């Protein structure tokens, strides 16, 4: 197995065709007249996009921003690769007034957002602002699809579509040919494209998706599963004054043809008691390991709880939360002191990203 | 399939164990007490190594060098990623006198070399000099193995071992734990490790290799094949005054237990006639597409001819060269003017790397 497909590229035309078909069925992205580039998950594509959108002139390095709470890899990756062409420079809000600057400002927009599931839009608008839309969660199991993304640069991944995070496959849909060529160059010099074994796996998965219900079955299943999990989680928290969850919005969904409520991949839980500012610690003491808010450049009053674990892990999460909330009810009724809470280490583990350069 | 193996890393312990076994059989690398990190082919590992060996202090960026002729990706990749931590600064020879500098100088050493097959050693020696040994071709089909590489950082790839270049799998063997941790961090932030599908494919291939003759069969086959091709190529060129090939050396080989001559992956052909300084053009006119010397920062008086194509492609190469040399003989005997040479476009194609930023 050599480096190239018969057309000389590293990109399987058959897989690209299936990706375009899938988007046509779901209605979540405009692909006509657009270029598609493959990457090792969205991770590789995010940095390729920053490179491609940054000016080539060394004296005019671009600024990279995101709005908290946000997925930490945007900052970690941009800082780590430490190119002379771009720098990470904190929260988007600092740059809203900078519209007259000639500097290129690149904004990461995750929509639906990780961690809180919000359908974010780019905050910065103007000729020098460029948005990278991270659309990992823009599938009908997590959110209604209000419209096909028609933007300049959007990134999708197999990871949150079929759950094959370990295959490391993602794709970017790009409007501008020059940006596309720069991203191709990045992939070539970084890894000589995406593993052809991975592309074969992705093709098999997409073929299976398309064969079942014309591409609709997986999303009907996924939506029912996520909706049911989200409702269970919300029901437990709804009777609590100690904890709260983010609000979710409803929108008309072009895929399902009706108004639907979001069913996000993560609960963005908040500890409401003044003294419980370390919400991660509060939950950990109850055997629940989430991911603390500070990981996402928010405060540790929030914790991200994953709803996309195995069913056993999810059920365990709900049980443990239920116990916490029951103890709270008992306290309010004067009947308990909270000692009934089991203080054991959870077997629910969460991947913790590397936080800083070693 | 999630992100991690049960131990929390992205690296299959079973695959790592097979890699160590293979090196033990071949005798080409010391792995005891060393760390192994996986990458998407050697391509990703080369840049990870440059990052890991560069100082973290921004004011003391490192210098990256190689000795011509060399594999072009070293320069292209280092320039493209344009980190504040390192710069590509030309040929090694310029830095030999720089031993007293406090600057870190990182030297790429390809051994056997691509394009000319020489068993290169690091040129720069001293406390501030660090070598990255690219060992893609350090297998018994291409070279005798004089000794196990006992160096600080050496990189291997499946691509020139089994021919699965498209799988994008390589590994680095690292002595220093801090360098290893930095390379792991690089893989995490760049691609979240190597595709688990690719790791599974690599494991299957190494298991197959180990099952056949205890790991010896593939190398006996590979050596016979390469030796036979090399001899055919050399025989054709040996009667020519117009063309010459690089000399190859003989060494005692720890794998085969006897003295062997190299059988390189590439012929580094030279056009000897004063007026034929564009050797690539001379060969192209005869239907042979090699890769011009300037790609490797040498002159275009040399051309790299690949001996690791399919058998049909190789036979075609030898036929076309034979015609060129026969025409030369005819000319010398006064019997021809060279018009008998077929001037058609070859169906032997060579992958041409992207030369410059777009």
XYZ file of C-alpha atoms in Angstrom:
716
model
C 0.000 0.000 0.000
C 1.649 3.191 -1.188
C 1.259 6.839 -0.324
C -1.291 7.942 -2.877
C -4.656 7.220 -4.401
C -4.723 6.928 -8.201
C -5.377 10.682 -8.563
C -2.135 11.408 -6.713
C -3.729 12.735 -3.522
C -3.887 11.170 -0.036
C -7.673 11.551 0.044
C -9.985 8.668 -0.897
C -12.477 10.040 -3.461
C -14.951 7.305 -2.478
C -14.848 8.348 1.179
C -15.182 12.004 0.220
C -18.275 11.142 -1.843
C -19.851 9.377 1.122
C -19.164 12.342 3.388
C -20.956 14.638 0.940
C -23.891 12.208 0.816
C -24.136 12.075 4.589
C -24.245 15.864 4.897
C -26.928 15.961 2.211
C -29.076 13.546 4.236
C -28.554 15.331 7.569
C -28.654 18.868 6.220
C -25.977 20.130 8.609
C -23.396 21.430 6.138
C -23.253 22.885 2.651
C -20.737 20.841 0.644
C -21.502 21.862 -2.941
C -18.636 23.757 -4.500
C -16.591 23.192 -1.341
C -13.286 21.402 -0.819
C -12.869 18.595 1.712
C -9.605 17.825 3.489
C -9.066 14.867 5.840
C -7.241 14.917 9.173
C -6.379 12.672 12.117
C -9.545 13.602 14.000
C -10.570 17.212 14.358
C -7.428 17.693 16.490
C -5.090 17.800 13.514
C -7.502 19.866 11.425
C -7.893 22.604 14.048
C -4.199 23.447 13.951
C -4.048 23.023 10.159
C -6.844 25.603 9.908
C -4.998 28.063 12.163
C -1.909 27.703 9.974
C -3.920 28.078 6.767
C -5.810 31.177 7.915
C -2.723 32.938 9.288
C -0.874 35.306 6.971
C 2.414 34.063 5.560
C 4.152 37.338 6.373
C 6.193 36.796 9.557
C 5.761 40.348 10.858
C 1.976 40.034 10.874
C 1.292 36.951 12.968
C -2.377 36.318 13.651
C -4.172 36.253 16.984
C -6.163 33.173 17.992
C -9.086 33.454 20.425
C -12.066 31.523 21.818
C -14.942 32.342 24.181
C -14.953 30.638 27.594
C -16.053 28.061 28.480
C -14.236 26.310 25.636
C -12.540 23.052 24.702
C -8.997 23.406 26.105
C -7.091 21.996 23.144
C -7.572 25.267 21.196
C -5.277 27.111 23.581
C -2.957 24.214 24.472
C -2.344 23.285 20.848
C -1.871 26.840 19.598
C 0.586 27.598 22.416
C 2.442 24.320 22.051
C 3.039 24.643 18.321
C 4.257 28.155 19.010
C 4.513 29.174 15.392
C 5.948 32.509 14.405
C 2.743 32.928 12.355
C 0.163 32.964 15.186
C -0.306 33.379 18.931
C -3.065 32.399 21.314
C -4.313 35.533 23.034
C -7.152 34.724 25.366
C -10.857 35.309 25.398
C -12.767 36.584 22.386
C -14.391 39.379 24.394
C -11.061 41.217 24.640
C -11.010 41.623 20.862
C -14.544 42.774 20.083
C -13.433 46.399 19.971
C -10.502 45.532 17.716
C -12.444 45.623 14.456
C -10.328 48.364 12.930
C -7.052 46.550 13.437
C -5.390 45.121 10.356
C -4.301 42.066 12.335
C -5.899 38.746 11.429
C -7.905 37.404 14.356
C -8.940 33.758 14.211
C -11.875 32.763 16.408
C -12.617 29.170 17.401
C -16.368 28.619 17.554
C -17.617 25.274 18.861
C -21.247 24.800 17.980
C -22.840 23.009 19.779
C -20.334 24.079 22.378
C -18.139 21.752 24.417
C -18.809 21.837 27.432
C -22.250 23.462 27.595
C -23.961 22.422 24.343
C -24.914 25.979 23.259
C -25.310 26.670 19.530
C -22.640 29.357 19.511
C -22.082 31.825 16.683
C -18.903 33.728 15.890
C -18.677 36.822 18.093
C -16.222 38.731 15.931
C -17.379 40.020 12.547
C -15.433 41.957 9.974
C -12.885 41.596 7.186
C -9.965 40.666 9.465
C -11.884 38.120 11.516
C -11.909 34.492 10.505
C -13.929 31.781 12.216
C -13.090 28.085 12.533
C -16.341 26.283 13.237
C -15.772 23.113 15.253
C -18.882 21.084 14.381
C -18.001 17.859 16.246
C -21.412 17.840 17.952
C -23.522 19.229 15.077
C -25.433 15.991 14.569
C -29.123 15.268 15.267
C -28.455 13.160 18.382
C -27.068 16.189 20.218
C -28.935 19.156 18.753
C -31.675 20.231 16.399
C -30.110 21.300 13.095
C -31.486 24.814 12.457
C -29.704 25.136 9.104
C -26.860 23.777 6.999
C -23.588 25.446 7.985
C -22.714 27.624 5.005
C -19.518 29.118 6.523
C -15.968 29.398 5.257
C -14.382 26.615 7.310
C -16.118 23.936 9.333
C -14.670 20.823 10.949
C -16.404 17.494 11.568
C -15.183 14.255 13.157
C -16.100 10.586 13.271
C -15.475 10.647 17.011
C -18.859 12.109 18.040
C -20.709 10.713 15.013
C -20.127 6.972 15.410
C -17.997 6.975 18.574
C -14.815 5.867 16.774
C -12.623 8.445 18.491
C -9.670 6.050 18.421
C -9.728 5.817 14.631
C -8.639 9.471 14.487
C -10.635 10.631 11.507
C -12.070 14.050 10.804
C -12.710 16.316 7.833
C -12.802 20.019 7.129
C -15.129 21.612 4.571
C -13.480 24.662 3.086
C -14.805 27.386 0.789
C -11.579 29.065 -0.302
C -9.261 27.097 -2.585
C -6.123 28.777 -1.256
C -7.019 27.855 2.333
C -7.762 24.310 1.169
C -4.371 24.031 -0.536
C -2.632 25.291 2.585
C -4.428 22.718 4.719
C -3.458 19.956 2.266
C 0.166 21.118 2.517
C -0.093 20.998 6.305
C -1.356 17.412 6.223
C 1.393 16.452 3.800
C 4.240 17.886 5.866
C 2.794 16.827 9.223
C 1.784 13.201 8.587
C 1.629 12.658 4.772
C -2.142 12.576 5.035
C -4.449 10.333 7.030
C -3.725 6.618 7.389
C -5.310 4.694 4.542
C -6.372 2.005 7.060
C -8.286 4.700 8.918
C -9.860 5.943 5.699
C -10.964 2.394 4.907
C -12.519 2.049 8.380
C -14.312 5.409 8.002
C -15.616 4.398 4.560
C -16.996 1.136 5.929
C -18.730 3.008 8.756
C -20.288 5.599 6.451
C -21.420 2.890 4.021
C -23.113 1.107 6.918
C -24.778 4.345 8.043
C -26.049 5.077 4.545
C -27.297 1.500 4.065
C -29.540 1.679 7.122
C -32.627 3.772 6.538
C -30.852 5.864 3.904
C -28.668 7.343 6.613
C -31.494 8.145 9.057
C -31.472 5.127 11.385
C -28.335 5.986 13.338
C -29.624 9.480 14.094
C -33.063 8.279 15.174
C -31.394 5.803 17.521
C -28.848 8.346 18.711
C -31.457 11.009 19.354
C -33.712 8.664 21.361
C -30.733 7.513 23.446
C -29.422 11.006 24.165
C -32.903 12.443 24.810
C -33.634 9.687 27.305
C -30.297 10.200 29.095
C -30.694 13.957 29.168
C -34.215 13.641 30.615
C -33.016 11.258 33.328
C -30.208 13.585 34.307
C -32.442 16.635 34.299
C -35.147 14.911 36.340
C -32.664 14.110 39.108
C -31.236 17.622 39.224
C -34.622 19.370 38.876
C -35.592 18.745 42.512
C -32.219 20.012 43.812
C -31.380 23.484 45.087
C -27.727 22.515 45.519
C -27.122 21.668 41.838
C -28.372 23.045 38.552
C -27.886 22.222 34.856
C -27.550 24.488 31.850
C -30.721 25.502 30.038
C -31.166 23.950 26.642
C -32.863 25.568 23.689
C -35.374 24.327 21.145
C -35.187 24.979 17.434
C -36.785 23.839 14.245
C -34.657 20.935 12.994
C -34.244 20.517 9.231
C -33.327 16.846 9.678
C -36.402 15.775 11.675
C -38.775 18.356 10.183
C -40.011 19.596 13.555
C -39.083 21.663 16.584
C -36.782 19.766 18.887
C -35.003 20.420 22.143
C -31.232 19.924 22.362
C -29.966 16.776 24.055
C -26.333 17.736 24.666
C -23.426 15.343 25.026
C -22.503 16.888 28.381
C -24.269 18.149 31.465
C -22.671 21.440 32.550
C -23.516 21.093 36.229
C -23.258 24.007 38.641
C -22.900 23.905 42.430
C -25.248 26.631 43.672
C -24.179 26.790 47.329
C -21.917 29.766 48.033
C -19.404 27.661 49.960
C -19.177 24.924 47.312
C -16.947 26.713 44.826
C -15.023 23.500 44.166
C -17.839 21.615 42.509
C -15.416 19.040 41.046
C -14.339 18.187 44.622
C -17.932 18.000 45.846
C -18.813 15.489 43.139
C -15.572 13.545 43.481
C -16.294 13.039 47.186
C -19.561 11.445 46.074
C -17.801 9.110 43.652
C -18.492 11.155 40.503
C -15.512 12.122 38.381
C -16.431 14.894 35.956
C -14.125 17.443 34.414
C -13.693 20.650 36.399
C -14.777 23.987 34.940
C -11.259 25.416 35.048
C -10.222 22.903 32.389
C -12.553 24.875 30.102
C -11.340 28.282 31.292
C -14.481 28.727 33.430
C -14.528 28.485 37.254
C -14.599 25.235 39.191
C -18.151 26.042 40.276
C -19.065 24.083 37.126
C -18.289 20.481 36.233
C -18.753 18.766 32.881
C -20.528 15.409 33.162
C -20.345 13.101 30.156
C -23.574 11.588 28.863
C -21.763 9.707 26.082
C -20.161 6.990 28.189
C -21.353 3.369 28.206
C -24.858 2.746 29.533
C -23.450 1.254 32.761
C -21.306 4.306 33.390
C -24.223 6.610 32.683
C -26.547 4.669 34.995
C -23.918 4.796 37.731
C -23.637 8.564 37.283
C -27.385 9.019 37.659
C -27.479 6.737 40.741
C -24.727 8.661 42.466
C -26.282 12.012 41.655
C -29.623 10.709 42.897
C -28.017 9.828 46.243
C -26.520 13.304 46.539
C -29.862 14.934 45.827
C -31.745 12.584 48.169
C -29.332 13.458 50.968
C -29.989 17.141 50.243
C -33.756 16.516 50.534
C -33.228 14.648 53.819
C -31.203 17.567 55.182
C -33.891 20.042 54.255
C -36.431 17.884 56.036
C -34.100 17.864 59.101
C -33.702 14.126 58.861
C -30.040 13.726 57.962
C -26.537 15.147 57.948
C -25.333 13.829 54.655
C -23.257 11.031 56.145
C -25.287 8.574 54.166
C -23.425 9.614 51.033
C -21.046 6.962 49.879
C -17.538 8.321 49.773
C -15.855 5.849 47.458
C -13.773 6.388 44.414
C -15.783 6.160 41.244
C -15.042 3.677 38.548
C -16.307 6.303 36.147
C -13.105 7.698 34.760
C -12.709 10.687 32.494
C -9.877 11.319 30.127
C -7.913 14.319 31.443
C -6.092 16.250 28.754
C -2.496 17.253 29.315
C -2.728 20.784 30.647
C 0.649 22.366 30.077
C 3.898 21.865 28.272
C 6.211 19.526 30.078
C -13.507 2.560 20.227
C -12.299 5.279 22.591
C -9.149 7.336 22.864
C -7.077 5.221 25.234
C -5.730 1.782 25.928
C -6.467 0.390 29.407
C -3.259 1.927 30.806
C -4.473 5.387 29.785
C -1.976 5.899 26.941
C -2.556 5.956 23.175
C 0.144 3.316 22.638
C -0.720 -0.372 22.284
C 1.512 -2.278 24.743
C 1.151 -5.412 22.604
C 2.416 -3.614 19.514
C 5.268 -2.067 21.490
C 6.265 -5.562 22.696
C 6.352 -6.858 19.116
C 8.508 -3.934 18.012
C 11.028 -4.738 20.747
C 11.018 -8.412 19.673
C 11.633 -7.501 16.054
C 14.631 -5.321 16.921
C 15.999 -8.147 19.062
C 15.819 -10.526 16.083
C 17.341 -8.079 13.583
C 19.906 -6.544 15.933
C 19.520 -3.042 14.476
C 18.506 -1.096 17.597
C 19.006 -1.237 21.340
C 15.564 -1.117 22.984
C 16.312 -2.241 26.546
C 15.697 0.542 29.028
C 14.435 2.753 26.180
C 11.054 4.403 25.651
C 9.030 3.907 22.474
C 6.640 6.494 21.062
C 4.401 5.937 18.022
C 3.776 8.401 15.195
C 1.966 8.689 11.856
C 4.960 7.375 9.907
C 8.387 8.783 10.518
C 7.098 12.099 9.129
C 5.248 13.022 12.314
C 8.044 11.724 14.551
C 10.748 13.800 12.865
C 9.052 17.068 13.779
C 8.070 15.763 17.242
C 11.745 15.034 17.848
C 12.794 18.535 16.758
C 10.242 20.007 19.179
C 11.320 17.701 21.993
C 15.045 18.383 21.576
C 14.628 22.165 21.302
C 14.929 24.216 24.495
C 11.681 25.563 25.944
C 13.217 28.996 26.436
C 11.965 31.217 23.586
C 15.135 33.318 23.405
C 17.285 30.266 22.719
C 15.681 28.655 19.697
C 17.623 25.720 18.295
C 19.189 25.341 14.869
C 18.267 22.379 12.671
C 20.672 21.072 10.018
C 21.306 18.144 7.664
C 24.092 17.147 5.274
C 23.325 17.221 1.535
C 22.172 15.196 -0.259
C 19.275 14.697 2.170
C 15.577 13.829 2.291
C 13.816 17.159 1.615
C 11.128 16.870 4.279
C 13.631 17.779 7.023
C 13.930 21.312 5.701
C 10.393 21.694 4.322
C 8.773 20.505 7.540
C 10.985 22.515 9.866
C 10.430 25.680 7.831
C 6.709 25.126 7.450
C 6.025 24.606 11.147
C 8.042 27.763 11.746
C 8.104 27.394 15.503
C 9.595 30.106 17.677
C 11.638 27.276 19.244
C 13.698 26.209 16.216
C 14.862 27.240 12.736
C 16.200 25.320 9.782
C 19.638 26.686 8.944
C 21.162 24.805 6.084
C 23.940 22.350 5.653
C 25.671 20.683 8.577
C 29.114 21.658 7.312
C 28.458 25.324 8.166
C 28.172 24.423 11.839
C 31.162 22.149 12.382
C 33.202 25.011 13.797
C 30.360 26.064 16.098
C 31.195 23.654 18.902
C 31.701 26.349 21.495
C 28.304 27.949 20.940
C 25.703 27.444 23.666
C 22.991 27.126 21.015
C 21.366 23.739 20.584
C 22.037 22.344 17.127
C 19.907 19.430 15.981
C 21.329 17.308 13.173
C 19.226 15.006 11.028
C 21.205 11.881 10.140
C 19.640 9.426 7.696
C 21.439 6.123 7.805
C 21.330 4.452 5.331
C 20.961 7.778 3.597
C 18.105 8.746 1.303
C 19.006 9.228 -1.601
C 22.466 7.592 -1.782
C 22.280 4.689 0.700
C 25.424 5.658 2.666
C 25.664 4.593 6.313
C 26.017 8.153 7.571
C 27.114 9.113 11.075
C 26.434 12.368 12.892
C 28.966 14.995 11.796
C 28.550 17.306 14.801
C 29.765 16.099 18.200
C 29.618 17.901 21.512
C 27.323 18.770 24.404
C 25.083 21.156 22.413
C 24.694 18.862 19.414
C 21.799 16.450 19.254
C 21.267 13.890 16.502
C 17.984 12.517 15.195
C 18.775 9.216 13.481
C 16.298 8.467 10.707
C 16.584 4.682 10.424
C 13.859 4.093 7.823
C 16.255 2.022 5.686
C 18.223 0.317 8.485
C 16.891 -3.144 7.654
C 18.768 -6.150 6.229
C 17.221 -5.891 2.759
C 18.925 -2.521 2.177
C 22.136 -2.699 4.179
C 24.346 -4.903 6.291
C 23.670 -4.107 9.970
C 27.116 -3.351 11.445
C 25.747 -2.861 14.980
C 22.602 -2.131 16.972
C 21.947 1.632 17.057
C 22.604 2.595 20.666
C 21.948 6.339 20.181
C 19.724 8.831 22.011
C 16.921 9.061 19.447
C 16.287 6.855 16.456
C 13.225 6.675 14.213
C 11.883 3.639 12.342
C 8.895 3.211 10.032
C 6.716 0.448 8.663
C 6.904 2.116 5.254
C 10.301 0.701 4.224
C 9.989 -2.439 6.350
C 6.815 -4.019 4.917
C 5.941 -1.411 2.277
C 2.825 -0.193 4.105
C 3.655 3.485 3.605
C -0.041 4.349 3.382
C -0.741 2.997 6.853
C 1.314 5.881 8.306
C 3.018 4.083 11.149
C 6.417 4.733 12.661
C 8.111 4.611 16.037
C 10.874 6.454 17.832
C 13.182 4.786 20.361
C 14.232 7.348 22.957
C 16.807 7.169 25.740
C 15.886 10.244 27.782
C 12.574 10.177 29.671
C 12.070 13.931 29.426
C 12.459 13.844 25.629
C 10.070 10.890 25.514
C 7.450 12.778 27.541
C 7.761 15.793 25.262
C 7.267 13.619 22.196
C 4.188 12.021 23.792
C 2.818 15.516 24.470
C 3.451 16.422 20.837
C 1.505 13.383 19.606
C -1.326 14.178 22.005
C -1.728 17.808 20.928
C -1.099 17.131 17.241
C -3.318 14.093 16.561
C -4.200 12.495 19.939
C -1.837 9.659 19.122
C -1.786 7.241 16.202
C -5.024 5.788 14.811
C -5.909 2.602 16.650
C -6.893 1.035 13.299
C -3.355 1.684 12.102
C -1.893 0.196 15.281
C -4.009 -2.911 14.754
C -2.780 -3.232 11.167
C 0.844 -2.793 12.281
C 0.402 -5.415 15.007
C -1.007 -7.894 12.503
C 1.937 -7.274 10.161
C 4.553 -7.694 12.901
C 2.850 -10.868 14.169
C 2.981 -12.260 10.631
C 6.655 -11.331 10.319
C 7.497 -12.964 13.650
C 5.508 -16.106 12.814
C 7.516 -16.773 9.654
C 10.973 -18.105 10.396
C 11.051 -16.354 13.759
C 11.193 -13.010 11.994
C 13.957 -13.952 9.536
C 11.992 -14.955 6.419
C 10.945 -11.471 5.316
C 14.540 -10.218 5.495
C 15.959 -13.172 3.596
C 13.359 -12.591 0.878
C 13.862 -8.822 0.923
C 17.638 -9.098 0.731
C 17.563 -11.531 -2.199
C 15.124 -9.294 -4.066
C 17.048 -6.074 -3.477
C 20.434 -7.691 -4.167
C 19.162 -9.060 -7.477
C 17.710 -5.668 -8.517
C 20.811 -3.817 -7.465
C 23.016 -6.207 -9.474
C 20.832 -5.829 -12.583
C 20.959 -2.047 -12.353
C 24.702 -2.030 -11.768
C 25.396 -4.418 -14.612
C 23.617 -2.147 -17.096
C 25.393 0.988 -15.899
C 28.825 -0.686 -15.574
C 29.452 -0.647 -19.337
C 28.473 3.019 -19.641
C 30.763 6.053 -19.636
C 27.804 8.406 -19.803
C 26.233 7.255 -16.497
C 27.603 6.072 -13.163
C 26.138 4.822 -9.880
C 27.216 5.455 -6.307
C 29.732 3.070 -4.768
C 28.323 0.798 -2.114
C 30.205 -0.481 0.898
C 30.485 -3.900 2.535
C 30.320 -4.518 6.259
C 29.996 -7.382 8.672
C 26.252 -7.796 9.287
C 25.139 -8.918 12.749
C 21.839 -10.174 11.333
C 23.267 -12.487 8.670
C 26.494 -13.278 10.492
C 28.717 -12.468 7.520
C 30.172 -9.649 5.458
C 27.603 -8.248 3.042
C 27.447 -5.529 0.459
C 24.712 -2.884 0.664
C 21.741 -3.219 -1.696
C 20.266 0.296 -1.427
C 16.650 1.241 -2.049
C 17.746 3.864 -4.582
C 20.248 4.196 -7.359
C 21.913 7.622 -7.147
C 22.703 7.910 -10.841
C 25.103 10.528 -12.174
C 25.333 11.929 -15.718
C 29.065 12.077 -16.431
C 29.039 14.103 -19.678
C 29.971 17.734 -19.069
C 27.050 19.034 -21.145
C 24.447 16.837 -19.430
C 24.031 18.776 -16.215
C 20.270 18.193 -16.275
C 20.400 14.463 -15.732
C 16.709 14.381 -14.770
C 15.866 15.808 -18.204
C 18.189 13.355 -19.966
C 16.453 10.408 -18.339
C 12.976 11.860 -18.756
C 13.583 12.177 -22.500
C 14.272 8.436 -22.460
C 11.045 7.687 -20.596
C 12.576 7.354 -17.131
C 11.138 9.517 -14.376
C 13.473 9.663 -11.388
C 13.729 12.387 -8.812
C 16.181 15.182 -9.609
C 19.184 15.818 -7.403
C 18.071 19.358 -6.531
C 15.113 17.887 -4.615
C 17.774 16.527 -2.235
C 19.784 19.775 -2.156
C 22.379 18.285 -4.500
C 22.788 19.286 -8.174
C 20.643 17.984 -11.006
C 23.639 16.094 -12.311
C 22.307 13.300 -10.095
C 18.931 11.545 -10.234
C 17.439 9.167 -7.672
C 16.052 5.990 -9.230
C 13.758 3.879 -7.099
C 14.453 0.154 -6.825
C 11.476 -0.415 -4.526
C 8.704 -0.099 -7.076
C 6.722 -3.072 -8.385
C 8.662 -5.685 -10.343
C 7.093 -4.486 -13.626
C 8.135 -0.919 -12.966
C 11.639 -2.034 -12.058
C 11.981 -4.200 -15.178
C 10.803 -1.284 -17.311
C 13.408 0.959 -15.690
C 16.193 -1.511 -16.481
C 14.960 -1.933 -20.079
C 14.918 1.792 -20.696
C 18.348 2.286 -19.150
C 19.654 -0.605 -21.228
C 18.448 1.132 -24.399
C 20.189 4.357 -23.391
C 23.433 2.520 -22.721
C 23.171 0.481 -25.930
C 22.705 3.679 -27.928
C 25.820 5.049 -26.237
C 27.761 1.945 -27.291
C 26.454 2.316 -30.839
C 27.566 5.937 -30.925
C 31.024 5.005 -29.722
C 31.255 2.419 -32.436
C 30.162 5.108 -34.883
C 27.033 3.210 -35.770
C 24.314 5.571 -34.538
C 23.292 9.027 -33.531
C 21.017 8.223 -30.630
C 17.816 8.651 -32.614
C 16.934 5.092 -31.819
C 16.096 6.096 -28.275
C 12.409 6.003 -27.658
C 11.183 9.392 -26.546
C 7.941 8.476 -24.901
C 6.595 9.409 -21.511
C 7.253 6.735 -18.923
C 4.499 5.022 -17.033
C 6.962 4.833 -14.161
C 5.799 7.670 -11.961
C 7.475 8.990 -8.868
C 5.797 10.778 -6.034
C 7.049 14.365 -6.042
C 6.987 16.039 -2.626
C 5.559 19.514 -2.327
C 8.573 21.756 -2.525
C 7.525 25.071 -1.006
C 4.780 26.701 1.001
C 1.812 27.572 -1.133
